[in-house]
JSON list of C-alpha atoms in Angstrom, two decimals:
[
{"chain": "N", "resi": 88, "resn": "UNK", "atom": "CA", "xyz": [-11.49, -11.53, 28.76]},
{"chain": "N", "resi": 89, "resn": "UNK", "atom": "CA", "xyz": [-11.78, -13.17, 25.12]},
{"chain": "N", "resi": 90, "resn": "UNK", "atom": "CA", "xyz": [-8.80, -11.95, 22.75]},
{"chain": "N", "resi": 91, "resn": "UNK", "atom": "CA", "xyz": [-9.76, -10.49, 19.42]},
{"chain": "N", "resi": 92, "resn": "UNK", "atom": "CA", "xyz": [-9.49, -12.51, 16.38]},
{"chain": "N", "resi": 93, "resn": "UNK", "atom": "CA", "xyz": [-10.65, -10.57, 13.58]},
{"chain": "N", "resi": 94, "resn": "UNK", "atom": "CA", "xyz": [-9.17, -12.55, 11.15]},
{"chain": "N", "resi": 95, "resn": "UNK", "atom": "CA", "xyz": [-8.43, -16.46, 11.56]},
{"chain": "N", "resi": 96, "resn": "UNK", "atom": "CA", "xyz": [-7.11, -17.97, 8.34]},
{"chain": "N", "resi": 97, "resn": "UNK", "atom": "CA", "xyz": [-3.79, -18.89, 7.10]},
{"chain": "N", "resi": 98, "resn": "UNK", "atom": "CA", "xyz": [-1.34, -18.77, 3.54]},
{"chain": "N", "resi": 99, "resn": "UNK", "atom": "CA", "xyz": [0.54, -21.68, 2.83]},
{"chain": "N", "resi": 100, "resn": "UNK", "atom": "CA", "xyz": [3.91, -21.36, 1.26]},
{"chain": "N", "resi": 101, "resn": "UNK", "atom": "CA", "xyz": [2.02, -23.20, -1.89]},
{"chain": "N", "resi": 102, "resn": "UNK", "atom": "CA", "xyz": [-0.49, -20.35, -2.02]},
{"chain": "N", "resi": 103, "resn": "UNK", "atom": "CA", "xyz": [2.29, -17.87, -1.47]},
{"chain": "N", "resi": 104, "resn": "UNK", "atom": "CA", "xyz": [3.72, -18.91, -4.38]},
{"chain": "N", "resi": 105, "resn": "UNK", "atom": "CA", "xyz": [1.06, -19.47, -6.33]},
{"chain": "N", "resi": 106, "resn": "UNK", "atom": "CA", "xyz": [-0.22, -15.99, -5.82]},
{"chain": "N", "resi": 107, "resn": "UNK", "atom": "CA", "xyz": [3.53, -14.98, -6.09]},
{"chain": "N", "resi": 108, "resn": "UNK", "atom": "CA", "xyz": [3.29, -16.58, -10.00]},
{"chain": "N", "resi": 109, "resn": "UNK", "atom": "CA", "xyz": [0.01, -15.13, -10.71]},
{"chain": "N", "resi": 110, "resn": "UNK", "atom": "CA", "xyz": [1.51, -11.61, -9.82]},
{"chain": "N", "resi": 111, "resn": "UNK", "atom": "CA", "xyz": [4.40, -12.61, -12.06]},
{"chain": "N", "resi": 112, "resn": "UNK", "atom": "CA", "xyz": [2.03, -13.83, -14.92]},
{"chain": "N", "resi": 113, "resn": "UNK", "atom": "CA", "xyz": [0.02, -10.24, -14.79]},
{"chain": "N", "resi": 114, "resn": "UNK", "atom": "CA", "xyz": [3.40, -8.23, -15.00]},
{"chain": "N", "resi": 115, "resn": "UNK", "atom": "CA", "xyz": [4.22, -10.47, -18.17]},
{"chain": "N", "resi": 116, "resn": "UNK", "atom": "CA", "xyz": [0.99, -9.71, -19.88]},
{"chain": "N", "resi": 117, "resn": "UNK", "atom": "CA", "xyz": [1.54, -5.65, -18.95]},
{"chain": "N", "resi": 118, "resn": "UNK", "atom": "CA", "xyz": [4.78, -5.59, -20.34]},
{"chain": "N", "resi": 119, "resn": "UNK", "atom": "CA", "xyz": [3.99, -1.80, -20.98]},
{"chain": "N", "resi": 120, "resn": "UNK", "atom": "CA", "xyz": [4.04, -0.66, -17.52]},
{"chain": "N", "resi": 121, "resn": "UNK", "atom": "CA", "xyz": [6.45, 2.55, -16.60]},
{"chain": "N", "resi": 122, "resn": "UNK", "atom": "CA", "xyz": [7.44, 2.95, -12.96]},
{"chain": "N", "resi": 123, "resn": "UNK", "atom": "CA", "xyz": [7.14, 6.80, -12.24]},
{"chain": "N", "resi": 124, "resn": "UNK", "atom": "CA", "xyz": [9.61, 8.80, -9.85]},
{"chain": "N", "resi": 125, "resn": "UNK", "atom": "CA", "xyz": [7.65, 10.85, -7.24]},
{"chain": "N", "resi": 126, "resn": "UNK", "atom": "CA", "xyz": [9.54, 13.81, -8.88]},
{"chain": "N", "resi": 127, "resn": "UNK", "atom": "CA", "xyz": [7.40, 12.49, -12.17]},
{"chain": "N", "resi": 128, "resn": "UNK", "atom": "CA", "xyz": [4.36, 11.95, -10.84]},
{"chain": "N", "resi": 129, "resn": "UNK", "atom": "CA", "xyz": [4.13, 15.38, -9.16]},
{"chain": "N", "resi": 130, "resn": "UNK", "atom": "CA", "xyz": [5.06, 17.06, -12.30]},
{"chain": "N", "resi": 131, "resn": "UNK", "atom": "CA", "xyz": [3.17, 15.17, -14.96]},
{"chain": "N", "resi": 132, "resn": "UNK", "atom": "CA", "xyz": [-0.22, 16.77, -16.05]},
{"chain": "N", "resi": 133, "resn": "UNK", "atom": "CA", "xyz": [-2.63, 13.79, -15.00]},
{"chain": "N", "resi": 134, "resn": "UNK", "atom": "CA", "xyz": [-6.06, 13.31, -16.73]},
{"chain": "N", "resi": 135, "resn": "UNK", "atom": "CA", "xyz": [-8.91, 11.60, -14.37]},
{"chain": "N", "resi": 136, "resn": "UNK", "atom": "CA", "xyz": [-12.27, 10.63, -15.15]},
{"chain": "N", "resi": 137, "resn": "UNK", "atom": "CA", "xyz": [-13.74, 14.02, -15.14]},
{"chain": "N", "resi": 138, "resn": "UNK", "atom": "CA", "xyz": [-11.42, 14.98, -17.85]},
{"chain": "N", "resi": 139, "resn": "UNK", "atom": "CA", "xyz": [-12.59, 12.06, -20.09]},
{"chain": "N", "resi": 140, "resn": "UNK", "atom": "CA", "xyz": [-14.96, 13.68, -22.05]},
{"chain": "N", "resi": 141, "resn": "UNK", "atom": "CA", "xyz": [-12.18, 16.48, -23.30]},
{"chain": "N", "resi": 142, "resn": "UNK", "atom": "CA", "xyz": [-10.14, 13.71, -24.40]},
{"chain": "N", "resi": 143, "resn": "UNK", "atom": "CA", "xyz": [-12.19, 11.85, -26.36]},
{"chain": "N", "resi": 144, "resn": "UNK", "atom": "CA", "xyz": [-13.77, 15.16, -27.72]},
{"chain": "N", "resi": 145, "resn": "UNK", "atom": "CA", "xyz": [-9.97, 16.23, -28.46]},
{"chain": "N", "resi": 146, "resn": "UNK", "atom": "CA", "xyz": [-8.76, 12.89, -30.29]},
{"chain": "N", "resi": 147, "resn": "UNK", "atom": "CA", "xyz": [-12.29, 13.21, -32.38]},
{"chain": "N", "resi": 148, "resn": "UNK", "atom": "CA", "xyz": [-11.31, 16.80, -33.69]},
{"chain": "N", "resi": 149, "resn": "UNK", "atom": "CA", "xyz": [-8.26, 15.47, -34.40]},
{"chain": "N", "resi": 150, "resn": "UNK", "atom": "CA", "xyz": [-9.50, 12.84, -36.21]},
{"chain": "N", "resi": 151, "resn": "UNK", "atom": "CA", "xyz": [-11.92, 14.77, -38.26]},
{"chain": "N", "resi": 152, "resn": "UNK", "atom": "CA", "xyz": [-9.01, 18.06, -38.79]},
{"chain": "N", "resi": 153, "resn": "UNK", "atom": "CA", "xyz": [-5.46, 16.38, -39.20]},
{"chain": "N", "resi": 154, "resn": "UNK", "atom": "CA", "xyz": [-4.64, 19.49, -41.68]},
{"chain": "N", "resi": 155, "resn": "UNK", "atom": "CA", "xyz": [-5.06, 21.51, -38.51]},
{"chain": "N", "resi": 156, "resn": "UNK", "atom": "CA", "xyz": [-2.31, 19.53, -36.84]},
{"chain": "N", "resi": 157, "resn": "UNK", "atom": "CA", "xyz": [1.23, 20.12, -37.25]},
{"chain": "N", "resi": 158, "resn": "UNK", "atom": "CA", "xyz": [2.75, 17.11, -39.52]},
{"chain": "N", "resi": 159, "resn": "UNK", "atom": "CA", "xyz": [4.60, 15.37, -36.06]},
{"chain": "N", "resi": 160, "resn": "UNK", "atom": "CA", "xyz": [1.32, 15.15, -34.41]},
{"chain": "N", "resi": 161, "resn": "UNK", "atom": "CA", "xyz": [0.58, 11.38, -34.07]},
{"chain": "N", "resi": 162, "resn": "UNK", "atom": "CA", "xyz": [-3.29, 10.80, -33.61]},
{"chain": "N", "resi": 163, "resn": "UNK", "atom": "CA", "xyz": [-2.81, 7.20, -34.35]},
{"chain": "N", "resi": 164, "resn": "UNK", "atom": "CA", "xyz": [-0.58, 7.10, -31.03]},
{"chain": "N", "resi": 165, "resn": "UNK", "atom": "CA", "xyz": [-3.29, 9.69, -29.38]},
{"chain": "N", "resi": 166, "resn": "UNK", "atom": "CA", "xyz": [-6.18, 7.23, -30.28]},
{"chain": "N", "resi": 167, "resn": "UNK", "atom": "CA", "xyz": [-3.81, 3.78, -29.02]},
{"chain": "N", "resi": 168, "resn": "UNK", "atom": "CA", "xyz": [-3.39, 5.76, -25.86]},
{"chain": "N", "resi": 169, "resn": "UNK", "atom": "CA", "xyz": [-6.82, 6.32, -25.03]},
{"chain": "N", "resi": 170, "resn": "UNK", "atom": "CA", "xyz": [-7.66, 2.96, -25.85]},
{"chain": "N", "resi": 171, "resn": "UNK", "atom": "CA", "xyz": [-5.35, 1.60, -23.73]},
{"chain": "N", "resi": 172, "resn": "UNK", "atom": "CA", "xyz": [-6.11, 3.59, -20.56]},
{"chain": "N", "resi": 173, "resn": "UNK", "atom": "CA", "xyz": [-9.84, 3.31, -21.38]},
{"chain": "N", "resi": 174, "resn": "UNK", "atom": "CA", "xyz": [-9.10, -0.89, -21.03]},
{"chain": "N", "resi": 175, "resn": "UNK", "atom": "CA", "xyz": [-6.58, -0.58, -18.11]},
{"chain": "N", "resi": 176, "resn": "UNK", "atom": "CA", "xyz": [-9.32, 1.31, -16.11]},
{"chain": "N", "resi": 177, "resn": "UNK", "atom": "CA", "xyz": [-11.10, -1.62, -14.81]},
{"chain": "N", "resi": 178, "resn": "UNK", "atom": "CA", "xyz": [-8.03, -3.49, -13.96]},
{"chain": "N", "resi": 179, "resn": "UNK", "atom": "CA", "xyz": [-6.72, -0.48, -12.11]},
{"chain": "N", "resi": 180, "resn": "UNK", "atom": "CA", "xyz": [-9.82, -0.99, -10.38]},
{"chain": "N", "resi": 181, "resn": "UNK", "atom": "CA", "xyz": [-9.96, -4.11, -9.54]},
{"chain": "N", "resi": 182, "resn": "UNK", "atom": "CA", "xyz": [-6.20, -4.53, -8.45]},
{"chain": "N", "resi": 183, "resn": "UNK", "atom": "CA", "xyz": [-7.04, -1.19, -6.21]},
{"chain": "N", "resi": 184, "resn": "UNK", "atom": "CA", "xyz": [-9.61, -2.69, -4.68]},
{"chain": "N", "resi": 185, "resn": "UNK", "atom": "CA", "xyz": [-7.76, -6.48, -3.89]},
{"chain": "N", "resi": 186, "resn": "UNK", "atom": "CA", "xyz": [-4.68, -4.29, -2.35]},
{"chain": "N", "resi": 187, "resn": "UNK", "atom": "CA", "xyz": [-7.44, -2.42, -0.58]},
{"chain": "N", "resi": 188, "resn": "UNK", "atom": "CA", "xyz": [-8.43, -5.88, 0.73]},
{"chain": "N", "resi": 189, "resn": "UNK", "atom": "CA", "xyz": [-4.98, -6.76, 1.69]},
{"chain": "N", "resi": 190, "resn": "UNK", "atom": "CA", "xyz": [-4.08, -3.86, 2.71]},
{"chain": "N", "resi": 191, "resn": "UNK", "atom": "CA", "xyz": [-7.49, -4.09, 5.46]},
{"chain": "N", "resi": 192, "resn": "UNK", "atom": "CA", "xyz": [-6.59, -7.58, 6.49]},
{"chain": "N", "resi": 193, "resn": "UNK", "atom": "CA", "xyz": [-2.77, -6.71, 7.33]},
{"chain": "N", "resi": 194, "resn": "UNK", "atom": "CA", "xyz": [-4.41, -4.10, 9.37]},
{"chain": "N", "resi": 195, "resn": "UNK", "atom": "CA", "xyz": [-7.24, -6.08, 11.23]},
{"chain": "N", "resi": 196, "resn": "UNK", "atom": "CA", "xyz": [-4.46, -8.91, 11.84]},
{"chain": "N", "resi": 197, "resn": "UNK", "atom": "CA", "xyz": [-1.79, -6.56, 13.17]},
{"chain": "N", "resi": 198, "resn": "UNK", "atom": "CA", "xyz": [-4.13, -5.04, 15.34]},
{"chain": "N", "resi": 199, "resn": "UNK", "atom": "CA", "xyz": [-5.11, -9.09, 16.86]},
{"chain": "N", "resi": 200, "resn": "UNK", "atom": "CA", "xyz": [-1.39, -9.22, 17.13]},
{"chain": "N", "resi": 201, "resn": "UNK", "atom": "CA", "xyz": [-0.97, -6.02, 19.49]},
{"chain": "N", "resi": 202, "resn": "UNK", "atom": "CA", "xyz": [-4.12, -6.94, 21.13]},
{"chain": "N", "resi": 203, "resn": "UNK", "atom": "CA", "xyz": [-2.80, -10.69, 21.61]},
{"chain": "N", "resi": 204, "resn": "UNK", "atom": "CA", "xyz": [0.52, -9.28, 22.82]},
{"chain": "N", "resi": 205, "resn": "UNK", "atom": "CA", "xyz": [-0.79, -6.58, 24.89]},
{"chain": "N", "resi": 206, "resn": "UNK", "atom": "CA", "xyz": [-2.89, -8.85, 27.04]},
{"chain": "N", "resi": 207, "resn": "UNK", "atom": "CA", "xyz": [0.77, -11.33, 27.21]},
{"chain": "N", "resi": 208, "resn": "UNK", "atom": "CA", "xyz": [2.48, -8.29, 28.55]},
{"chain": "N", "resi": 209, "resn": "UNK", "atom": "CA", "xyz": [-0.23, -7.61, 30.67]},
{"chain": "N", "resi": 210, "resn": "UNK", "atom": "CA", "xyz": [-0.25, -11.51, 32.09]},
{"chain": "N", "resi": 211, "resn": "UNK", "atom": "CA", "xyz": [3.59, -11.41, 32.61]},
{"chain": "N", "resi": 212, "resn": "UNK", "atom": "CA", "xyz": [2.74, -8.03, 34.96]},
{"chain": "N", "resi": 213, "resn": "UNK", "atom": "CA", "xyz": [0.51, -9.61, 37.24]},
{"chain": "N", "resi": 214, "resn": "UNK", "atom": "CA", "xyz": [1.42, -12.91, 37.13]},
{"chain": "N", "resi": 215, "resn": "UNK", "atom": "CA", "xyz": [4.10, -14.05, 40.72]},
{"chain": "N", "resi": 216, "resn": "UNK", "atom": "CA", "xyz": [5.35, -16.95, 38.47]},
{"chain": "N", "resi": 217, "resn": "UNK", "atom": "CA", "xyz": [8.78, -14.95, 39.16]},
{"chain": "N", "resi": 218, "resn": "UNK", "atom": "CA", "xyz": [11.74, -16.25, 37.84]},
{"chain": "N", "resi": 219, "resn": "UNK", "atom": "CA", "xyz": [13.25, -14.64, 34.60]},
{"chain": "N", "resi": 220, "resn": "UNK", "atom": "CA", "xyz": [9.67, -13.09, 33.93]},
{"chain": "N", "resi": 221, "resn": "UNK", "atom": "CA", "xyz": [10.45, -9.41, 35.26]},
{"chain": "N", "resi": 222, "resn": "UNK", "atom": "CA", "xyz": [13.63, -9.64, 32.83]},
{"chain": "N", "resi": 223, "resn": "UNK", "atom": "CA", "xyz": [10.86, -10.57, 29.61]},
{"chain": "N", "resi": 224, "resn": "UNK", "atom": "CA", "xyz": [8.35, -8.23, 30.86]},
{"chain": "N", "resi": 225, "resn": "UNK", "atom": "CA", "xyz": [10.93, -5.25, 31.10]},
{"chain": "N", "resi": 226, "resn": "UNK", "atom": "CA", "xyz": [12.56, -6.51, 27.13]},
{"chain": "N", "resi": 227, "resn": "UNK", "atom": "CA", "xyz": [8.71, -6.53, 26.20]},
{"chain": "N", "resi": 228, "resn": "UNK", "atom": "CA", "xyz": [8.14, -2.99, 28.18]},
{"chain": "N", "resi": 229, "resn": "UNK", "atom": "CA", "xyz": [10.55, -1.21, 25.94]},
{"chain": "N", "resi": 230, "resn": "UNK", "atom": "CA", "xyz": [8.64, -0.95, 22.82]},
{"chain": "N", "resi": 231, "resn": "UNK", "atom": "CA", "xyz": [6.26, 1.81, 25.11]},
{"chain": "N", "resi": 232, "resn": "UNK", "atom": "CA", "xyz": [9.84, 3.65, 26.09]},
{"chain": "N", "resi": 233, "resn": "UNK", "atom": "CA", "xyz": [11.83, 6.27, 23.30]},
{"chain": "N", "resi": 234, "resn": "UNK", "atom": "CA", "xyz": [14.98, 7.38, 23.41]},
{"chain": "N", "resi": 235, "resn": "UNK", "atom": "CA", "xyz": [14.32, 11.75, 23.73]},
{"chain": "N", "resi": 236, "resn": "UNK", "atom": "CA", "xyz": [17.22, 13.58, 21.36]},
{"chain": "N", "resi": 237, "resn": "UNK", "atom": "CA", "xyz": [16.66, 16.13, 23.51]},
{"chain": "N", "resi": 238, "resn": "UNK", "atom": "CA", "xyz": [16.99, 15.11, 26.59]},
{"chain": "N", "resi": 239, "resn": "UNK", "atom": "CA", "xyz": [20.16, 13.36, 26.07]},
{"chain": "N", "resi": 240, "resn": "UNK", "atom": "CA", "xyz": [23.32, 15.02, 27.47]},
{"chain": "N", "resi": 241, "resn": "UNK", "atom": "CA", "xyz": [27.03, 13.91, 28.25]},
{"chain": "N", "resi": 242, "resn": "UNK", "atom": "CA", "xyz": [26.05, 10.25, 27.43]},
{"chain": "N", "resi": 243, "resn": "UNK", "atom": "CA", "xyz": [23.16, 9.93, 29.32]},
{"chain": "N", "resi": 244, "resn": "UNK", "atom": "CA", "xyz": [19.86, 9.12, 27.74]},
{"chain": "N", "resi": 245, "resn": "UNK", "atom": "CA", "xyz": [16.65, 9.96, 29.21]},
{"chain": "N", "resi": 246, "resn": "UNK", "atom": "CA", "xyz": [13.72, 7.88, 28.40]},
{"chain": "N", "resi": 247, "resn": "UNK", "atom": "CA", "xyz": [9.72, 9.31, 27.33]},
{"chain": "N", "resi": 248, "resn": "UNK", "atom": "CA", "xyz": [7.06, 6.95, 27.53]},
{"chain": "N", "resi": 249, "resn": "UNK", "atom": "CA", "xyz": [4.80, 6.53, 25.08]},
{"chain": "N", "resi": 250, "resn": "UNK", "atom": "CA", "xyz": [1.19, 4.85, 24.70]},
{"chain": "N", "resi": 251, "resn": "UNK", "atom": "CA", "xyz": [0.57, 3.43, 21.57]}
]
């Protein structure tokens, strides 16, 4: 039986840092950026793509009317604001899309990894190589074991397997 390999490659601790840097470098030039609370983001009114087109038409009558505006309104600020989340767009996009990418790869290789261990575990089952391999094959069997809340009374702790 072949082991998967979906990805084969490797980072150095040069490219590590490198990338590390370039990450660095981006969060220099984007000195702007806010970092939202989850409390925040829930109750901020957002604006996607499909409400574009309301914006723009909003900042224009704004534009064109000021003496409709009360004398705090700030459509200079309005008009910087669009502008700037009209240019972060495609970087929003294409940072989405390389963590997408990372994200997929982290996923493909931690599924080799369980697949490589699996079939190790597996080996150290059938194997009659005995000696101290029935100790690592029982430390290795726990991660498919969990401790029930439930089921535990007066100090003693019943154990649920579990497949995946």
């Amino acid at each position: 039986m072949s082991t998967q390999n979906l990805v084969s490659a490797s980072l150095t601790a040069a490219d590590q840092q490198a990338v590390s840097q370039k990450i660095a470098e981006l969060r220099q030039l984007l000195p702007f950026l806010i970092d939202l609370t989850m409390l925040e983001r829930q109750r901020l009114l957002k604006m996607g793509d499909s409400s574009r087109a309301f914006v723009e038409k909003a900042l224009a009558a704004a534009q064109n009317n000021p003496k409709v505006l009360p004398g705090v309104f700030n459509t200079a600020e309005f008009a910087q604001d669009l502008a700037l989340w009209t240019a972060l767009q495609p970087i929003a996009s294409q940072i989405a899309q390389l963590g997408e990418l990372i994200e997929d790869t982290q996923i493909a290789l931690g599924s080799d990894l369980m697949v490589q261990a699996m079939e190790v575990y597996r080996h150290l089952g059938n194997t009659q190589a005995g000696a101290g391999l029935e100790e690592l094959r029982k430390e290795l069997g726990l991660r498919f074991y969990r401790r029930s809340a439930s089921a535990t009374t007066a100090g003693a702790t019943a154990t649920t397997k579990v497949t995946g």
